[in-house]
Amino acid sequence: MNSYGTAIRTTAAGVLLLLLLFSFNKLHAHPDYGPSLAFALAAGALFGVVLQRSRFCFFCILKDFFEKKDGRPLIGIVTALIVGSIGYLVLFESWISNPGAGYYPMEAHIGPVSWHLILGGLLFGWGMVLSGSCISAHFYRLGEGSVLSPIALAGTLFGFMLGLASWNRLYRLTIADAPVVWLPEYLGYSGSLYLQLALLLGLLVWLIVKFIPDDATAADTPARSLKAIYDRVFVDRWPTWVGGIGVGLISIFYYFRVEPLGVTAEINRVARLSGWSAIPDRLEGMDGLAGCTPNMGPELFTANGLFILALIAGATLTGVLAGQFKPKRPGLRSSINSFLGGIMLGFGAMISLGCTIGATLSGIHAFALSGWIFTIGMVFGVWSGLKVKR
């Protein structure tokens, strides 16, 4: 029975892989889409694999840190920030020789700094506690058969609609006059890198010294059989720092080839296309801001939409291979919490123009103060939300 189930899972994963390869070739050869969208598809699938295999969920990582005092998962986030920061700097230096000239890197997520980021981060953190995941983790958990994630994502869409309905008032109140702070403009490239690496490496050392259990330092002798290697790659959880390296590298290459990494632009687009009368026809200033803003052109497929679909497909592929595709019937209370938490996720991400991927990762990679401010609000939201929940 076990071998029969393994054969079914392997066959299903193989079929999904063939569909991804077929879609990649079709997009690559299409005259209107071409290599750029094909790369978005491939990067999204790889991103889904990395997230699912390393369990790279911001909420789960922060929850382990706050409740179990385990710093190992959090090392993955810090690693992703370090890798991405170095890679982004290489790109920036080749594009803009003088960062003090008043020009910002094209499309980089460098946003205005105001209290709306703290509010957005707090709401996003509370939404993670209530729904059980961040937005990107809800996407990869679809690939594990989660029946709560679709409910949370439906709430996220509604939260985006509420955010869009209140955008013009919020924009006039705080965002319109908020300063945009790009660290290299004030500190130069070297100073910005030294400052950011000092903060991140200091955090990394602190986590290693203070929060890694003693029994985690002893490594078992790795088994060398083919089955053991297969299990380590496709069944066992990857170390979160491996996921962090993967996330950081994908962020660099995706920005270089397509756009900054993010998973909410397509949700924003769908919310704007919903036709809800409360959403104004003209959203003041949004098209001129950097972040997870949607492409509202006539295209059927957007890069962000394909990236998300491929993310789900990649997570499904590895989730099926690992035997982790296990739908469970949700309870009423869990369903309500997921939907309400999703609303908070959506509203917080909408007013911040990004989530833990678009605002935290792509923002901090770009040396934007806005990324740090959102992240501080989000971390405090998770900490306080867990306190209240307990």
CSV table of C-alpha atoms in Angstrom, one decimal:
chain,number,residue,atom,x,y,z
A,1,MET,CA,0.0,0.0,0.0
A,2,ASN,CA,2.9,2.4,0.8
A,3,SER,CA,4.7,1.7,-2.5
A,4,TYR,CA,1.4,2.1,-4.3
A,5,GLY,CA,0.8,5.5,-2.7
A,6,THR,CA,4.3,6.5,-3.5
A,7,ALA,CA,3.8,5.6,-7.2
A,8,ILE,CA,0.6,7.7,-7.3
A,9,ARG,CA,2.3,10.7,-5.8
A,10,THR,CA,5.4,10.4,-8.1
A,11,THR,CA,3.1,10.1,-11.1
A,12,ALA,CA,1.0,13.1,-10.1
A,13,ALA,CA,4.2,15.2,-9.5
A,14,GLY,CA,5.6,14.1,-12.8
A,15,VAL,CA,2.5,15.2,-14.7
A,16,LEU,CA,2.5,18.6,-12.9
A,17,LEU,CA,6.2,19.0,-13.8
A,18,LEU,CA,5.5,18.3,-17.4
A,19,LEU,CA,2.6,20.8,-17.4
A,20,LEU,CA,5.0,23.4,-16.0
A,21,LEU,CA,7.6,22.7,-18.6
A,22,PHE,CA,5.0,22.8,-21.4
A,23,SER,CA,3.7,26.1,-20.2
A,24,PHE,CA,7.2,27.5,-20.0
A,25,ASN,CA,8.0,26.6,-23.6
A,26,LYS,CA,4.6,28.0,-24.8
A,27,LEU,CA,5.2,31.3,-23.1
A,28,HIS,CA,8.8,31.5,-24.2
A,29,ALA,CA,7.8,31.1,-27.8
A,30,HIS,CA,4.7,33.4,-27.6
A,31,PRO,CA,5.1,36.7,-29.5
A,32,ASP,CA,3.2,38.7,-27.0
A,33,TYR,CA,4.5,37.2,-23.7
A,34,GLY,CA,8.0,35.9,-24.5
A,35,PRO,CA,11.0,35.1,-22.2
A,36,SER,CA,10.1,37.6,-19.5
A,37,LEU,CA,6.8,35.9,-18.5
A,38,ALA,CA,8.4,32.5,-19.1
A,39,PHE,CA,11.0,33.4,-16.5
A,40,ALA,CA,8.3,34.6,-14.1
A,41,LEU,CA,6.7,31.2,-14.4
A,42,ALA,CA,9.9,29.3,-13.7
A,43,ALA,CA,10.9,31.6,-10.9
A,44,GLY,CA,7.5,31.3,-9.3
A,45,ALA,CA,7.6,27.5,-9.4
A,46,LEU,CA,11.1,27.5,-7.9
A,47,PHE,CA,10.0,30.0,-5.2
A,48,GLY,CA,7.1,27.7,-4.3
A,49,VAL,CA,9.4,24.7,-4.0
A,50,VAL,CA,11.8,26.6,-1.7
A,51,LEU,CA,9.0,28.0,0.5
A,52,GLN,CA,7.3,24.6,0.8
A,53,ARG,CA,10.4,22.5,1.4
A,54,SER,CA,11.9,24.9,4.0
A,55,ARG,CA,8.6,25.9,5.6
A,56,PHE,CA,9.5,29.5,4.9
A,57,CYS,CA,6.5,31.2,6.6
A,58,PHE,CA,7.2,34.5,8.4
A,59,PHE,CA,4.4,33.8,11.0
A,60,CYS,CA,5.6,30.2,11.8
A,61,ILE,CA,9.2,31.4,12.1
A,62,LEU,CA,8.3,34.3,14.4
A,63,LYS,CA,5.9,32.1,16.4
A,64,ASP,CA,8.7,29.6,17.0
A,65,PHE,CA,10.9,32.4,18.2
A,66,PHE,CA,8.5,34.1,20.5
A,67,GLU,CA,6.9,31.0,22.0
A,68,LYS,CA,9.6,28.3,21.8
A,69,LYS,CA,12.7,30.6,22.0
A,70,ASP,CA,14.1,28.8,19.0
A,71,GLY,CA,16.2,31.0,16.8
A,72,ARG,CA,17.0,28.5,14.1
A,73,PRO,CA,14.0,29.3,11.8
A,74,LEU,CA,14.6,33.1,12.2
A,75,ILE,CA,18.1,32.6,10.9
A,76,GLY,CA,16.5,31.8,7.5
A,77,ILE,CA,14.8,35.3,7.3
A,78,VAL,CA,18.1,37.0,8.3
A,79,THR,CA,20.0,35.0,5.7
A,80,ALA,CA,17.5,35.9,3.0
A,81,LEU,CA,17.9,39.6,3.8
A,82,ILE,CA,21.7,39.4,3.8
A,83,VAL,CA,21.9,37.6,0.5
A,84,GLY,CA,19.4,39.8,-1.2
A,85,SER,CA,21.0,43.0,0.1
A,86,ILE,CA,24.4,42.2,-1.4
A,87,GLY,CA,22.9,41.1,-4.7
A,88,TYR,CA,20.7,44.3,-5.0
A,89,LEU,CA,23.7,46.5,-4.3
A,90,VAL,CA,25.6,44.9,-7.2
A,91,LEU,CA,22.7,45.7,-9.5
A,92,PHE,CA,22.3,49.2,-8.1
A,93,GLU,CA,25.9,50.1,-8.6
A,94,SER,CA,25.8,49.0,-12.2
A,95,TRP,CA,22.6,51.1,-12.9
A,96,ILE,CA,23.1,54.3,-10.9
A,97,SER,CA,26.7,55.3,-10.3
A,98,ASN,CA,25.8,58.3,-8.1
A,99,PRO,CA,23.1,57.4,-5.6
A,100,GLY,CA,23.0,61.0,-4.3
A,101,ALA,CA,21.8,62.4,-7.7
A,102,GLY,CA,18.1,62.0,-6.8
A,103,TYR,CA,17.4,59.0,-9.0
A,104,TYR,CA,15.9,55.8,-7.6
A,105,PRO,CA,16.5,52.3,-9.0
A,106,MET,CA,13.8,51.4,-11.5
A,107,GLU,CA,10.7,49.8,-9.9
A,108,ALA,CA,12.6,49.1,-6.6
A,109,HIS,CA,10.2,48.9,-3.6
A,110,ILE,CA,11.3,52.2,-2.0
A,111,GLY,CA,8.2,53.7,-0.5
A,112,PRO,CA,7.1,56.8,1.4
A,113,VAL,CA,7.8,56.6,5.2
A,114,SER,CA,4.9,57.5,7.5
A,115,TRP,CA,2.7,56.0,10.2
A,116,HIS,CA,0.7,54.2,7.6
A,117,LEU,CA,3.5,51.6,7.4
A,118,ILE,CA,3.3,51.0,11.2
A,119,LEU,CA,-0.5,50.6,10.9
A,120,GLY,CA,-0.1,48.3,7.9
A,121,GLY,CA,2.5,46.2,9.6
A,122,LEU,CA,0.5,45.9,12.8
A,123,LEU,CA,-2.6,44.8,10.9
A,124,PHE,CA,-0.6,42.4,8.8
A,125,GLY,CA,1.0,40.9,12.0
A,126,TRP,CA,-2.4,40.5,13.7
A,127,GLY,CA,-3.8,39.0,10.5
A,128,MET,CA,-1.0,36.4,10.5
A,129,VAL,CA,-1.8,35.4,14.0
A,130,LEU,CA,-5.5,35.1,13.3
A,131,SER,CA,-5.3,33.3,10.0
A,132,GLY,CA,-2.2,31.2,10.8
A,133,SER,CA,0.1,32.4,8.0
A,134,CYS,CA,1.4,35.2,5.9
A,135,ILE,CA,0.0,35.7,2.3
A,136,SER,CA,2.9,33.9,0.6
A,137,ALA,CA,2.6,30.9,3.0
A,138,HIS,CA,-1.1,30.7,2.3
A,139,PHE,CA,-0.3,30.3,-1.4
A,140,TYR,CA,2.2,27.5,-0.8
A,141,ARG,CA,-0.2,25.8,1.6
A,142,LEU,CA,-2.7,25.6,-1.2
A,143,GLY,CA,-0.1,23.1,-2.6
A,144,GLU,CA,-0.5,21.1,0.6
A,145,GLY,CA,-4.2,20.8,0.4
A,146,SER,CA,-5.0,23.4,3.0
A,147,VAL,CA,-8.7,24.2,3.1
A,148,LEU,CA,-8.3,27.2,5.4
A,149,SER,CA,-5.9,29.0,3.0
A,150,PRO,CA,-8.6,29.6,0.3
A,151,ILE,CA,-10.8,31.1,3.0
A,152,ALA,CA,-7.9,33.3,4.3
A,153,LEU,CA,-7.1,34.4,0.7
A,154,ALA,CA,-10.8,35.3,0.1
A,155,GLY,CA,-10.6,37.5,3.2
A,156,THR,CA,-7.3,39.0,1.9
A,157,LEU,CA,-9.1,40.0,-1.4
A,158,PHE,CA,-11.9,41.6,0.6
A,159,GLY,CA,-9.3,43.4,2.8
A,160,PHE,CA,-7.6,44.8,-0.4
A,161,MET,CA,-11.0,46.0,-1.5
A,162,LEU,CA,-11.5,47.8,1.8
A,163,GLY,CA,-8.0,49.3,1.5
A,164,LEU,CA,-8.7,50.6,-2.0
A,165,ALA,CA,-12.0,52.1,-0.9
A,166,SER,CA,-10.2,54.1,1.8
A,167,TRP,CA,-7.0,54.8,-0.2
A,168,ASN,CA,-7.7,58.4,-1.3
A,169,ARG,CA,-8.4,59.6,2.2
A,170,LEU,CA,-5.4,57.8,3.6
A,171,TYR,CA,-3.2,59.2,0.8
A,172,ARG,CA,-4.2,62.8,1.4
A,173,LEU,CA,-3.9,62.4,5.2
A,174,THR,CA,-0.3,61.0,5.3
A,175,ILE,CA,1.2,59.4,2.2
A,176,ALA,CA,1.1,62.4,-0.1
A,177,ASP,CA,3.6,64.4,2.0
A,178,ALA,CA,5.6,61.5,3.4
A,179,PRO,CA,9.3,61.5,2.6
A,180,VAL,CA,10.8,58.7,0.5
A,181,VAL,CA,14.0,57.5,2.2
A,182,TRP,CA,16.6,55.5,0.2
A,183,LEU,CA,19.6,54.9,2.4
A,184,PRO,CA,22.3,55.0,-0.4
A,185,GLU,CA,21.1,58.6,-1.2
A,186,TYR,CA,22.3,59.7,2.3
A,187,LEU,CA,25.0,57.1,3.2
A,188,GLY,CA,26.3,56.1,-0.2
A,189,TYR,CA,26.4,52.4,-1.3
A,190,SER,CA,29.2,51.4,1.1
A,191,GLY,CA,27.7,53.1,4.1
A,192,SER,CA,24.3,51.6,3.4
A,193,LEU,CA,25.7,48.1,3.0
A,194,TYR,CA,27.9,48.4,6.2
A,195,LEU,CA,24.9,49.7,8.2
A,196,GLN,CA,22.5,47.0,7.0
A,197,LEU,CA,25.0,44.2,7.2
A,198,ALA,CA,26.0,45.3,10.7
A,199,LEU,CA,22.4,45.1,11.8
A,200,LEU,CA,21.7,41.8,10.1
A,201,LEU,CA,25.0,40.1,11.1
A,202,GLY,CA,24.6,41.3,14.6
A,203,LEU,CA,21.1,39.8,14.7
A,204,LEU,CA,22.5,36.6,13.3
A,205,VAL,CA,25.2,36.3,15.9
A,206,TRP,CA,22.7,37.1,18.7
A,207,LEU,CA,20.3,34.4,17.4
A,208,ILE,CA,23.1,31.8,17.2
A,209,VAL,CA,24.5,32.5,20.7
A,210,LYS,CA,21.2,33.1,22.6
A,211,PHE,CA,18.5,31.1,20.9
A,212,ILE,CA,19.8,27.9,19.3
A,213,PRO,CA,19.2,24.9,21.5
A,214,ASP,CA,22.3,23.0,22.6
A,215,ASP,CA,21.0,19.8,21.1
A,216,ALA,CA,20.8,21.5,17.7
A,217,THR,CA,24.5,21.8,17.3
A,218,ALA,CA,25.2,18.1,17.1
A,219,ALA,CA,24.9,17.0,13.5
A,220,ASP,CA,24.0,13.4,12.7
A,221,THR,CA,26.2,11.6,10.3
A,222,PRO,CA,24.4,11.9,6.9
A,223,ALA,CA,23.1,8.7,5.4
A,224,ARG,CA,24.5,8.0,1.9
A,225,SER,CA,21.9,5.7,0.4
A,226,LEU,CA,19.7,6.9,-2.5
A,227,LYS,CA,16.6,6.7,-0.4
A,228,ALA,CA,18.2,8.8,2.3
A,229,ILE,CA,19.3,11.4,-0.2
A,230,TYR,CA,15.8,11.4,-1.8
A,231,ASP,CA,14.2,11.8,1.7
A,232,ARG,CA,16.5,14.7,2.6
A,233,VAL,CA,15.6,16.5,-0.6
A,234,PHE,CA,11.9,15.7,-1.2
A,235,VAL,CA,10.5,14.5,2.2
A,236,ASP,CA,12.4,16.0,5.1
A,237,ARG,CA,12.2,19.7,5.9
A,238,TRP,CA,15.1,21.7,4.6
A,239,PRO,CA,17.0,23.9,7.1
A,240,THR,CA,15.4,27.3,7.1
A,241,TRP,CA,18.8,29.0,6.3
A,242,VAL,CA,18.9,27.0,3.1
A,243,GLY,CA,15.5,28.4,2.2
A,244,GLY,CA,16.8,31.8,3.1
A,245,ILE,CA,19.6,31.5,0.6
A,246,GLY,CA,17.2,30.3,-2.0
A,247,VAL,CA,14.7,33.2,-1.3
A,248,GLY,CA,17.5,35.8,-1.4
A,249,LEU,CA,18.9,34.5,-4.7
A,250,ILE,CA,15.5,34.3,-6.4
A,251,SER,CA,14.8,37.9,-5.2
A,252,ILE,CA,18.0,39.1,-6.9
A,253,PHE,CA,17.5,37.3,-10.3
A,254,TYR,CA,13.8,38.0,-10.4
A,255,TYR,CA,14.4,41.8,-9.9
A,256,PHE,CA,17.1,41.8,-12.6
A,257,ARG,CA,14.9,39.9,-15.1
A,258,VAL,CA,11.3,40.9,-14.4
A,259,GLU,CA,10.5,43.1,-11.3
A,260,PRO,CA,11.0,43.2,-7.6
A,261,LEU,CA,9.7,40.1,-5.8
A,262,GLY,CA,6.1,40.3,-4.4
A,263,VAL,CA,2.9,38.3,-4.2
A,264,THR,CA,0.1,40.9,-3.8
A,265,ALA,CA,0.1,43.0,-7.0
A,266,GLU,CA,-2.3,40.5,-8.7
A,267,ILE,CA,-4.6,40.5,-5.6
A,268,ASN,CA,-4.6,44.3,-5.9
A,269,ARG,CA,-5.4,44.1,-9.6
A,270,VAL,CA,-8.3,41.6,-9.0
A,271,ALA,CA,-9.7,43.8,-6.3
A,272,ARG,CA,-9.6,46.9,-8.5
A,273,LEU,CA,-11.3,44.9,-11.3
A,274,SER,CA,-14.0,43.7,-8.9
A,275,GLY,CA,-16.4,46.5,-9.8
A,276,TRP,CA,-17.2,47.4,-6.2
A,277,SER,CA,-18.7,50.9,-6.3
A,278,ALA,CA,-16.9,51.9,-3.1
A,279,ILE,CA,-13.6,51.7,-4.8
A,280,PRO,CA,-12.9,55.1,-6.5
A,281,ASP,CA,-12.2,55.2,-10.2
A,282,ARG,CA,-9.1,57.3,-9.6
A,283,LEU,CA,-6.7,56.2,-6.9
A,284,GLU,CA,-4.6,59.2,-6.0
A,285,GLY,CA,-0.9,58.9,-6.4
A,286,MET,CA,-0.9,55.0,-6.4
A,287,ASP,CA,0.5,54.6,-9.9
A,288,GLY,CA,3.4,56.8,-9.0
A,289,LEU,CA,4.4,54.9,-5.9
A,290,ALA,CA,6.9,52.0,-5.8
A,291,GLY,CA,5.6,48.7,-4.3
A,292,CYS,CA,3.2,45.9,-5.2
A,293,THR,CA,1.1,48.0,-7.5
A,294,PRO,CA,-0.7,46.2,-10.3
A,295,ASN,CA,-0.4,46.3,-14.0
A,296,MET,CA,-3.9,47.5,-15.1
A,297,GLY,CA,-3.3,46.9,-18.8
A,298,PRO,CA,-5.4,44.7,-21.0
A,299,GLU,CA,-3.1,41.7,-20.7
A,300,LEU,CA,-4.7,38.4,-19.7
A,301,PHE,CA,-1.6,37.2,-18.0
A,302,THR,CA,0.6,39.5,-15.8
A,303,ALA,CA,4.0,38.6,-14.5
A,304,ASN,CA,2.8,38.6,-10.9
A,305,GLY,CA,-0.3,36.5,-11.7
A,306,LEU,CA,1.8,33.9,-13.4
A,307,PHE,CA,4.4,34.0,-10.6
A,308,ILE,CA,1.6,33.2,-8.0
A,309,LEU,CA,0.1,30.4,-10.1
A,310,ALA,CA,3.5,28.9,-10.6
A,311,LEU,CA,4.3,29.3,-6.9
A,312,ILE,CA,1.2,27.2,-6.0
A,313,ALA,CA,2.1,24.6,-8.7
A,314,GLY,CA,5.7,24.3,-7.4
A,315,ALA,CA,4.5,23.9,-3.8
A,316,THR,CA,2.0,21.3,-4.9
A,317,LEU,CA,4.6,19.4,-6.8
A,318,THR,CA,6.9,19.0,-3.7
A,319,GLY,CA,4.0,18.7,-1.3
A,320,VAL,CA,2.6,15.7,-3.3
A,321,LEU,CA,6.1,14.1,-3.5
A,322,ALA,CA,6.6,14.5,0.2
A,323,GLY,CA,3.2,13.0,1.0
A,324,GLN,CA,2.2,16.3,2.6
A,325,PHE,CA,-0.9,17.0,0.4
A,326,LYS,CA,-3.5,16.3,3.2
A,327,PRO,CA,-6.7,18.3,3.0
A,328,LYS,CA,-8.5,18.4,6.4
A,329,ARG,CA,-12.1,19.5,7.1
A,330,PRO,CA,-12.0,22.9,8.8
A,331,GLY,CA,-14.0,23.9,11.9
A,332,LEU,CA,-16.3,26.8,11.9
A,333,ARG,CA,-14.2,28.8,14.3
A,334,SER,CA,-11.0,28.2,12.4
A,335,SER,CA,-12.8,29.3,9.1
A,336,ILE,CA,-14.1,32.5,10.7
A,337,ASN,CA,-10.6,33.3,12.1
A,338,SER,CA,-9.0,32.6,8.8
A,339,PHE,CA,-11.4,34.9,6.9
A,340,LEU,CA,-11.1,37.7,9.5
A,341,GLY,CA,-7.3,37.3,9.6
A,342,GLY,CA,-7.2,37.4,5.8
A,343,ILE,CA,-9.1,40.8,5.9
A,344,MET,CA,-6.4,42.2,8.2
A,345,LEU,CA,-3.7,40.7,5.9
A,346,GLY,CA,-5.2,42.3,2.8
A,347,PHE,CA,-5.9,45.7,4.3
A,348,GLY,CA,-2.4,45.9,5.9
A,349,ALA,CA,-0.7,44.8,2.7
A,350,MET,CA,-2.8,47.2,0.6
A,351,ILE,CA,-2.0,50.4,2.5
A,352,SER,CA,1.7,49.3,2.8
A,353,LEU,CA,1.9,48.4,-0.9
A,354,GLY,CA,3.4,45.0,0.0
A,355,CYS,CA,3.5,42.2,2.5
A,356,THR,CA,6.4,40.2,4.0
A,357,ILE,CA,7.7,39.5,0.5
A,358,GLY,CA,7.1,42.8,-1.3
A,359,ALA,CA,7.5,45.2,1.7
A,360,THR,CA,9.9,43.3,4.0
A,361,LEU,CA,12.2,41.3,1.6
A,362,SER,CA,12.1,43.5,-1.5
A,363,GLY,CA,12.0,46.7,0.6
A,364,ILE,CA,15.0,45.9,2.8
A,365,HIS,CA,16.9,44.4,-0.2
A,366,ALA,CA,16.5,47.8,-1.8
A,367,PHE,CA,17.9,49.6,1.3
A,368,ALA,CA,14.5,51.3,1.7
A,369,LEU,CA,13.6,52.6,5.2
A,370,SER,CA,10.0,51.8,4.4
A,371,GLY,CA,10.9,48.1,4.4
A,372,TRP,CA,12.4,48.3,7.9
A,373,ILE,CA,9.4,50.3,9.3
A,374,PHE,CA,6.8,47.9,7.9
A,375,THR,CA,8.8,45.0,9.3
A,376,ILE,CA,9.0,46.5,12.8
A,377,GLY,CA,5.3,47.0,12.8
A,378,MET,CA,4.7,43.5,11.5
A,379,VAL,CA,7.0,41.9,14.1
A,380,PHE,CA,5.3,43.8,16.9
A,381,GLY,CA,1.9,42.8,15.5
A,382,VAL,CA,2.8,39.1,15.7
A,383,TRP,CA,4.3,39.5,19.2
A,384,SER,CA,1.3,41.3,20.6
A,385,GLY,CA,-1.2,39.1,18.7
A,386,LEU,CA,0.3,36.0,20.2
A,387,LYS,CA,0.1,37.6,23.7
A,388,VAL,CA,-3.6,38.4,23.2
A,389,LYS,CA,-4.3,35.0,21.7
A,390,ARG,CA,-2.8,33.2,24.7
